[in-house]
Short mmCIF file of C-alpha atoms in Angstrom, two decimals:
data_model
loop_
_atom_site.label_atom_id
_atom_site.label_comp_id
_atom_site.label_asym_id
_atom_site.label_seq_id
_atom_site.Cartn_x
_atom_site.Cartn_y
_atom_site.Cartn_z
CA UNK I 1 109.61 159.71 -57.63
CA UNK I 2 105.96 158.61 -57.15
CA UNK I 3 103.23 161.30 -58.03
CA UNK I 4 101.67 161.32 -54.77
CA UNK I 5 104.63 161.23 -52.84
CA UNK I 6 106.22 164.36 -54.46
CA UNK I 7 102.46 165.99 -53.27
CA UNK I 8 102.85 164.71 -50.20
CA UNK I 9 106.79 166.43 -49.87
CA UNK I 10 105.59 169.85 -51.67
CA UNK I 11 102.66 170.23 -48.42
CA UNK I 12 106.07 169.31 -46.57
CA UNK I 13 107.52 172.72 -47.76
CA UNK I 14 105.65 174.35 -44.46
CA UNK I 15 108.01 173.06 -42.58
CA UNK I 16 111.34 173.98 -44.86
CA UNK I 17 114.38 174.03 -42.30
CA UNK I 18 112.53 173.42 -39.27
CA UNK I 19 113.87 170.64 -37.32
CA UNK I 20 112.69 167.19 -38.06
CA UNK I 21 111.38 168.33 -41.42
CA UNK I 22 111.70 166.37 -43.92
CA UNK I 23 112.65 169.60 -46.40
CA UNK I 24 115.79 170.49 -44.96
CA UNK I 25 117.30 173.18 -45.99
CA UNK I 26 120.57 170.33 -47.15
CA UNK I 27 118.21 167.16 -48.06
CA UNK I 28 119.48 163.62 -47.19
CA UNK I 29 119.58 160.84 -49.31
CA UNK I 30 117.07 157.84 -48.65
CA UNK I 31 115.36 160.80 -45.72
CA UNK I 32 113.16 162.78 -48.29
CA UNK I 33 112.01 160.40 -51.44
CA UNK I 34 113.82 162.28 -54.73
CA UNK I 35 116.63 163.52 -53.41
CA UNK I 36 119.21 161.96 -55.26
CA UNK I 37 122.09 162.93 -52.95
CA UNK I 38 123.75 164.18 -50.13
CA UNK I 39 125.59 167.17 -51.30
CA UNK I 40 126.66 169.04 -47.89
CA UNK I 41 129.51 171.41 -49.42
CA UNK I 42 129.31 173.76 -52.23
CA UNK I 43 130.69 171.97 -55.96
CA UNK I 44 129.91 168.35 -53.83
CA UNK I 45 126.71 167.69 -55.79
CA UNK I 46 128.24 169.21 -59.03
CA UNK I 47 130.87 166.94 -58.38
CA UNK I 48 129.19 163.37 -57.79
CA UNK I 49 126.92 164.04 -60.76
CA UNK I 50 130.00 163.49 -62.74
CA UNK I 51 130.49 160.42 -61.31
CA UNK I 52 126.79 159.59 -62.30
CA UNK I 53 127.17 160.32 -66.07
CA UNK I 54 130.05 157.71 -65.98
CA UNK I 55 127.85 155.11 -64.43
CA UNK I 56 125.33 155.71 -67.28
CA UNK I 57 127.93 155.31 -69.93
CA UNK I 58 129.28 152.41 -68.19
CA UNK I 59 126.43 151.02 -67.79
CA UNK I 60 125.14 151.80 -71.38
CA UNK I 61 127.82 149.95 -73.03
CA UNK I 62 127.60 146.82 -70.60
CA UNK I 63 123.96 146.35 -70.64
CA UNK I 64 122.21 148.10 -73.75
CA UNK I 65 121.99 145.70 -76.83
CA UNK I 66 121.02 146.81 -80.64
CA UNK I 67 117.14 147.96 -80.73
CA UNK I 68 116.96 147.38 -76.81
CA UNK I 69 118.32 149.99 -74.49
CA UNK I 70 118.11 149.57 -70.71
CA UNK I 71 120.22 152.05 -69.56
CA UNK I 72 120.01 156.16 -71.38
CA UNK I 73 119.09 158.57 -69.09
CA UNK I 74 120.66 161.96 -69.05
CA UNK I 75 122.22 163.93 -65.80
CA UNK I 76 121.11 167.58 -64.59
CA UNK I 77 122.66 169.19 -61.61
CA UNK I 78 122.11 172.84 -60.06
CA UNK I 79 124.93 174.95 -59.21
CA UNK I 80 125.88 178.50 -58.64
CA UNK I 81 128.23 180.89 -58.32
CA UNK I 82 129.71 179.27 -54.72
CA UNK I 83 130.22 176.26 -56.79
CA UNK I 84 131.87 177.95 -59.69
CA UNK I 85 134.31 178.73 -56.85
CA UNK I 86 134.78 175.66 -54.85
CA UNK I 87 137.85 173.81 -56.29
CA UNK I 88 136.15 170.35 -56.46
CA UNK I 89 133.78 171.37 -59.16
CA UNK I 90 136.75 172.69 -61.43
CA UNK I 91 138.50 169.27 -60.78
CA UNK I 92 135.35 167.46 -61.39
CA UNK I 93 134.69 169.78 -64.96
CA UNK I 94 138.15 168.77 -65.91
CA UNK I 95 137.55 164.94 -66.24
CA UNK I 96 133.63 165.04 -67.57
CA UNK I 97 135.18 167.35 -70.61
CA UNK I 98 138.21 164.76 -71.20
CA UNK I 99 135.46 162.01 -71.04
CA UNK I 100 133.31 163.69 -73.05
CA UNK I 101 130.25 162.97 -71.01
CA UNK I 102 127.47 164.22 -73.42
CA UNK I 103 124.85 162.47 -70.83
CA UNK I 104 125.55 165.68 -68.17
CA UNK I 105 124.40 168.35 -67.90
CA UNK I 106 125.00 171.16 -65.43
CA UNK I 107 122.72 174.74 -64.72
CA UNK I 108 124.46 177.41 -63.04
CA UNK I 109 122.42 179.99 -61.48
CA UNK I 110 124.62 182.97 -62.32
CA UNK I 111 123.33 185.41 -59.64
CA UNK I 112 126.34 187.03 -58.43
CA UNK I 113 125.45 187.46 -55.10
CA UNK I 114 127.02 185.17 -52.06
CA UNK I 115 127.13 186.14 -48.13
CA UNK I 116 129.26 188.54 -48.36
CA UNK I 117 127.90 190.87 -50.73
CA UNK I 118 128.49 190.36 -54.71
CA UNK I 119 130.78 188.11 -55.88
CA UNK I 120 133.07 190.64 -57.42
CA UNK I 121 134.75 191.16 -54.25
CA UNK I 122 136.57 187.77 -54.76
CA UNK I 123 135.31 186.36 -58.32
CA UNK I 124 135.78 188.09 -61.45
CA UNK I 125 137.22 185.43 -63.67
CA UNK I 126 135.04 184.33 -67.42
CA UNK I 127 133.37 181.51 -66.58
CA UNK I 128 132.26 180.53 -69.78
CA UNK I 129 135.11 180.90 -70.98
CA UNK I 130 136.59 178.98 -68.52
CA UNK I 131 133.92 175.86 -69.05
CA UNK I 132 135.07 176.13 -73.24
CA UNK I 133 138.72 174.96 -72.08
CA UNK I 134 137.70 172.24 -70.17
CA UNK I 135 135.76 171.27 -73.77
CA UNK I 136 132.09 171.99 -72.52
CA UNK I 137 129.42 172.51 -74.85
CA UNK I 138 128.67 176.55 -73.32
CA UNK I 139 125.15 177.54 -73.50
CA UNK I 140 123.96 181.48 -72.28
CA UNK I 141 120.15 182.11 -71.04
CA UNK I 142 120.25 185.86 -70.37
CA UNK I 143 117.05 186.15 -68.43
CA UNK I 144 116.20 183.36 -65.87
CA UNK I 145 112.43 184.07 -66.51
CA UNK I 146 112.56 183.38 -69.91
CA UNK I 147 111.19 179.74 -70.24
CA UNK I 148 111.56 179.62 -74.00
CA UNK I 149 114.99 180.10 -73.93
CA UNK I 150 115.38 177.68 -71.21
CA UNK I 151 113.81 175.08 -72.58
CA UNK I 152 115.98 176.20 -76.14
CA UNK I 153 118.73 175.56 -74.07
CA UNK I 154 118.03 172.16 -72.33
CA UNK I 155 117.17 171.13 -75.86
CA UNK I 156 120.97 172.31 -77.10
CA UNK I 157 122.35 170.17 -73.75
CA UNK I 158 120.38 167.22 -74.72
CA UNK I 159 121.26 167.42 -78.54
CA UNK I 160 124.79 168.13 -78.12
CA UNK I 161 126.95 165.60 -78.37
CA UNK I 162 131.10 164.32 -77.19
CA UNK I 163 130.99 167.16 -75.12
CA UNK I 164 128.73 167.94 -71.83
CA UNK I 165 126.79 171.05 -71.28
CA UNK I 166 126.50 174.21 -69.04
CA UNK I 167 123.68 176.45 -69.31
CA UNK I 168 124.34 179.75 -67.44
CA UNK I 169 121.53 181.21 -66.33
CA UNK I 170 121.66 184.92 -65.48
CA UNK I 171 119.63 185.70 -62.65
CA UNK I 172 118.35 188.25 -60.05
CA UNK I 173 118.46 186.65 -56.40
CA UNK I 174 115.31 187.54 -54.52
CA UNK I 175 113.65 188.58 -57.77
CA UNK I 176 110.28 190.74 -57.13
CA UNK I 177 111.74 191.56 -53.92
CA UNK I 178 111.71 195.57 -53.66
CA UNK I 179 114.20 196.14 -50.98
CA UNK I 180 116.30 192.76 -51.63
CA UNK I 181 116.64 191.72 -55.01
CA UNK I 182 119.90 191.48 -56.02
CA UNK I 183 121.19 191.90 -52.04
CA UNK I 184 123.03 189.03 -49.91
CA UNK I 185 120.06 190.08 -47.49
CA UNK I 186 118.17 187.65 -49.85
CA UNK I 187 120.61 184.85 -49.95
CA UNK I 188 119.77 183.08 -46.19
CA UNK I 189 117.54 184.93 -44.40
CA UNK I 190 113.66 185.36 -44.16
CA UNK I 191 112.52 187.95 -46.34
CA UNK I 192 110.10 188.86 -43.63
CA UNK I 193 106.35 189.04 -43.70
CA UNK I 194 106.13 192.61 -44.66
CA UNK I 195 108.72 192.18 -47.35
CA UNK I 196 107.04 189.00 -48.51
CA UNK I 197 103.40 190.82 -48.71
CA UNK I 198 105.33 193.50 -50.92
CA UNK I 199 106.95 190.48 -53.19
CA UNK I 200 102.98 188.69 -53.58
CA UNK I 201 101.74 192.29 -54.58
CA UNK I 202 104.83 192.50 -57.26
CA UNK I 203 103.59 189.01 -58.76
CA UNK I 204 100.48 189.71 -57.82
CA UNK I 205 99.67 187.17 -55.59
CA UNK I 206 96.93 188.25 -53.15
CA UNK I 207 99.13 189.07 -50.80
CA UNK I 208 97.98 187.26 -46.80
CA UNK I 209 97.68 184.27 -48.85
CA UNK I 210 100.01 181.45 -46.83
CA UNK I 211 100.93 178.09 -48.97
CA UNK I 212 97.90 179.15 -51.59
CA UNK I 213 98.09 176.30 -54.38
CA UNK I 214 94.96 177.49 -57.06
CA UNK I 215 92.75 175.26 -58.46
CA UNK I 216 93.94 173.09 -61.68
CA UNK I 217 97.72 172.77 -60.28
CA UNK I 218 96.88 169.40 -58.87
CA UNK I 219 94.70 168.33 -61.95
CA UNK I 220 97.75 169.67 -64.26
CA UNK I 221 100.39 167.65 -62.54
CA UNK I 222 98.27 164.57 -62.47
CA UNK I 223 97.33 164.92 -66.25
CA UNK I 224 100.76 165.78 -67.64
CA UNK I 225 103.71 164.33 -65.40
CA UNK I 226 101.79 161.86 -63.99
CA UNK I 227 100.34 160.69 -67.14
CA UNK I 228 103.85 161.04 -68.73
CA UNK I 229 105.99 158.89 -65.97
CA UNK I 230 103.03 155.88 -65.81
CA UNK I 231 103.59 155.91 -69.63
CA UNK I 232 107.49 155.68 -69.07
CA UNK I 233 107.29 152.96 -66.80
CA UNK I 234 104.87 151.08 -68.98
CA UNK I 235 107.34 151.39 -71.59
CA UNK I 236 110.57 150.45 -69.12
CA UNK I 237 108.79 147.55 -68.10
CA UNK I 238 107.81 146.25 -71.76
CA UNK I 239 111.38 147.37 -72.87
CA UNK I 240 112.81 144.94 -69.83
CA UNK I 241 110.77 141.99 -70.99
CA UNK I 242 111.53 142.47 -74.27
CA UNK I 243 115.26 142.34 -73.56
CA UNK I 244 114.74 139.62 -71.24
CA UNK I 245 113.40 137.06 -73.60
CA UNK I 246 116.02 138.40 -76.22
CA UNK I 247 119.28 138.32 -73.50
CA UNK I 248 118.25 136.42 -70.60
CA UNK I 249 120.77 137.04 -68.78
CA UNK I 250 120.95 140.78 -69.47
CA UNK I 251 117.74 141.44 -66.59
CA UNK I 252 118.87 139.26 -64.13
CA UNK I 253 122.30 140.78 -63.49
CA UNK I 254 120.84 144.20 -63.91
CA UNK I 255 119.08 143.72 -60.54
CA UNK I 256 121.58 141.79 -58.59
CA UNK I 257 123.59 145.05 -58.97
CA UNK I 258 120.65 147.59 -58.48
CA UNK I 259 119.57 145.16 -55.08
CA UNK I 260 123.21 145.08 -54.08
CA UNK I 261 123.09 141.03 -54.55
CA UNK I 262 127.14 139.97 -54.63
CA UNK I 263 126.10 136.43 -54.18
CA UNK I 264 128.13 134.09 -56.53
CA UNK I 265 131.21 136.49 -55.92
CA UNK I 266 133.64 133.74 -55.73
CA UNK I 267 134.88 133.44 -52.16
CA UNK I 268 136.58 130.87 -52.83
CA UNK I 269 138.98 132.07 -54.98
CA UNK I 270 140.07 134.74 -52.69
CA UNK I 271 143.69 134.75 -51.76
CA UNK I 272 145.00 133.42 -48.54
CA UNK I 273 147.73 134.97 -46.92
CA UNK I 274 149.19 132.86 -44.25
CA UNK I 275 151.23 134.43 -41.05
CA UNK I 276 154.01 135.71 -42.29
CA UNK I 277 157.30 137.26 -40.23
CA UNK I 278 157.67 139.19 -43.20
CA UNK I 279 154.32 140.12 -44.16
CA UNK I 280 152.67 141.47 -46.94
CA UNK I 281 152.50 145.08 -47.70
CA UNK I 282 148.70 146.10 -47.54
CA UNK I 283 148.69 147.55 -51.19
CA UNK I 284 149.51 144.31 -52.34
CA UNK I 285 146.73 142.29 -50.25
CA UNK I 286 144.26 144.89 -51.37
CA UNK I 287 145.39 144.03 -54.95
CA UNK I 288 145.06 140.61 -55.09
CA UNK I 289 142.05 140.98 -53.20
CA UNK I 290 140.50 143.33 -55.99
CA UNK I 291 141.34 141.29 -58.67
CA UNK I 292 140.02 138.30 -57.41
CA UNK I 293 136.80 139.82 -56.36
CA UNK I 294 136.47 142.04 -59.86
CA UNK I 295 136.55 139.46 -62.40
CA UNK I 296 133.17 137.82 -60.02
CA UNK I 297 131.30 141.27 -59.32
CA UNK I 298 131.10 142.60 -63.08
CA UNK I 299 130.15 146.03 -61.60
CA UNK I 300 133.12 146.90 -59.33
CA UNK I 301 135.44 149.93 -61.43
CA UNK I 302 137.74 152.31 -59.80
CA UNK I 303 141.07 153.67 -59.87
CA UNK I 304 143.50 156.18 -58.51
CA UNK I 305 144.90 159.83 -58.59
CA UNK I 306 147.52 159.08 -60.90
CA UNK I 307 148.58 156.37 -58.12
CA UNK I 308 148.03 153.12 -59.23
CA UNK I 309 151.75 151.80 -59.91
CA UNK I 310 152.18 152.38 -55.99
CA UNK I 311 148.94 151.47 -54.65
CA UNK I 312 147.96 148.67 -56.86
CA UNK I 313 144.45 149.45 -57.65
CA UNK I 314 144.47 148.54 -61.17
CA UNK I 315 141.98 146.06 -62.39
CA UNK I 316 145.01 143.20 -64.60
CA UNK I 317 142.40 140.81 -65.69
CA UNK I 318 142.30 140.54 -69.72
CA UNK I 319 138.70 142.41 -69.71
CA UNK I 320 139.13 145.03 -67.45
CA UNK I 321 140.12 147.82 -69.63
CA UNK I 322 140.44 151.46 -69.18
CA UNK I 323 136.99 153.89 -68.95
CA UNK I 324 137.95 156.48 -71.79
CA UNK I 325 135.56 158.72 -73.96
CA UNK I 326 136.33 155.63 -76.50
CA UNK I 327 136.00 152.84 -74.40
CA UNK I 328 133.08 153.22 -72.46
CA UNK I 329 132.88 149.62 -70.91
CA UNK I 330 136.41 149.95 -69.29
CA UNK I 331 136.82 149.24 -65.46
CA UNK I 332 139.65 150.98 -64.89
CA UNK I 333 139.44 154.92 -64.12
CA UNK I 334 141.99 157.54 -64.02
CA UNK I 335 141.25 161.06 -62.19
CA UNK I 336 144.35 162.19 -62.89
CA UNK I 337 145.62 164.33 -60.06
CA UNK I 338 142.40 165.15 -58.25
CA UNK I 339 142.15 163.39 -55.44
CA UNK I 340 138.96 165.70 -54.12
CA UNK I 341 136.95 164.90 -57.11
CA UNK I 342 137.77 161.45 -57.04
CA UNK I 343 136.24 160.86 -53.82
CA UNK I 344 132.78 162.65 -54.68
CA UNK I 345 132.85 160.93 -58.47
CA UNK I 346 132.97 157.63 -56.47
CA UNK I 347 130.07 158.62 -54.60
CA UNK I 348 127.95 159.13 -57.93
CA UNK I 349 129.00 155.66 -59.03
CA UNK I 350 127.71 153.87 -55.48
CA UNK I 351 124.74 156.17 -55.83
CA UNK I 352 124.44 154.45 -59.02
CA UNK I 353 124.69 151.24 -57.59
CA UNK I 354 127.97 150.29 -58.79
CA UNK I 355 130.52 149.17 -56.33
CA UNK I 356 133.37 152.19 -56.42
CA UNK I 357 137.09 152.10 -55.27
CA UNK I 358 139.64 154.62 -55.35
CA UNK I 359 143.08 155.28 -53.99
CA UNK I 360 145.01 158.65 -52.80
CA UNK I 361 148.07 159.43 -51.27
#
């Protein structure tokens, strides 16, 4: 996201779930510039990040070449407790731990509070302990305003590797609030303007100050993660020149698939199927179809919940292969049975500008 813009979007924050404001309290994809997706339900975003770490691997072992890597970003997603609870995120958990995604990275704000009241009244179960089974690396920040050991713990995530990462971060909802910390009052409604006067005085914040940014925050964003993302780019753009005159090839197919390009996809080796009194049975047009489109469009990868042999979604050409925590550059996916993950995974792929497919009952 562009320096100014993200400026811009902060002095947007005035209007924060007003409508027509561009800070919603859900952001839209391609509406507000950095939001990375639509999320909608609780565990959703959780969910398609998932999907996003695969892309990266995929796209890792397609594209990146000895001394020149195009593609190694890492994957952070925010969570909390009604995500711990919403059965797409435990699906989704499942199959980053099998695939050992070492790229994600998820932070659960472990607040223990939901609408209702706290979340004892329904969840009780160890989540850590729950994360170790699925083969998560399991990392504990005990105070959420302890940056030290935040930043200790983003450094474990990124370190770690063959396994991806929670950091549970134990929090107080509403913190500094005198009469709602730690309440469901403080989960979705206006603290009110006495009750945020009170909060100001308890950070102390003069307290009738209204969207007060002091002097230097500007200056400090501009020198340090402005400075730090112009210096990134300068080195993604070297590192993509480099690898161009080294791989020419490697660049040009890079953005065919980032600008959605499928010229050249071989139309003419599509199948024909001719009118038929019999027919033919739609999973077996839609295979045919996908495996004369696949072998053309090197980014289309999918697969089914544990449905292929009856839907046909399997990718049969020699170089397909199977995506595995071994075999990174594999086309072929299996969710296993988890048909709800499935569908947001494939989101985080086409958010990653792959081109998804996927099959259910």
């Amino acid at each position: 996201m562009k320096f100014w813009a993200a400026l811009r979007h902060a002095r947007r924050l005035k209007s924060f779930r007003q409508f027509g404001s561009r800070c919603a309290g859900h952001p839209e994809y391609r509406w507000t510039s950095g939001v990375e997706t639509t999320t909608g339900p609780l565990g959703q975003g959780v969910a398609t990040s998932v999907g996003m770490a695969i892309a990266e691997k995929w796209l890792a072992a397609r594209y990146n070449k000895p001394d020149f890597e195009l593609f190694g970003y890492r994957i952070y997603a925010l969570c909390g407790d009604g995500c711990m609870m919403e059965g797409i995120s435990s699906e989704a958990a499942s199959v980053a731990g099998h695939l050992k995604l070492d790229n994600l990275c998820w932070i659960y704000d472990n607040n223990h509070i939901t609408i209702e009241g706290k979340t004892d009244i329904a969840f009780t179960e160890d989540v850590a302990g729950r994360f170790l089974a699925y083969g998560w690396n399991v990392v504990r920040v005990g105070d959420a305003n302890d940056l030290d050991r935040i930043e200790n713990a983003l450094r474990n995530a990124a370190g770690t590797t063959g396994r991806p990462t929670i950091v549970i971060v134990d929090s107080h909802i509403g913190y500094g609030s005198p009469h709602r910390q730690d309440t469901s009052a403080a989960h979705g409604e206006p603290l009110g303007e006495d009750e945020i006067k009170l909060v100001k005085q308890a950070y102390g914040w003069p307290p009738d100050a209204k969207f007060l940014v002091p002097t230097g925050v500007y200056e400090h964003l501009q020198s340090g993660i402005g400075r730090r993302a112009a210096k990134r780019a300068n080195n993604g753009r070297s590192s993509s020149q480099s690898i161009g005159s080294n791989f020419p090839s490697l660049p040009r197919n890079s953005i065919k698939f980032k600008s959605a390009n499928c010229r050249g996809t071989g139309r003419r080796t599509f199948p024909f199927f001719p009118p038929d009194s019999k027919g033919v049975s739609g999973r077996d047009a839609s295979a045919k179809v996908l495996n004369a489109i696949a072998p053309n469009l090197p980014w289309v990868i999918g697969g089914s919940a544990d449905l292929t042999p009856s839907t046909r979604t399997r990718l049969t050409f020699p170089s397909a292969g199977d995506f595995q925590a071994d075999s990174r550059s594999g086309r072929n996916l299996h969710f296993g049975i988890r048909e709800h993950s499935m569908g947001a995974i494939l989101n985080g792929l086409a958010l990653s500008k792959l081109r998804p497919f996927g099959s259910g009952s």
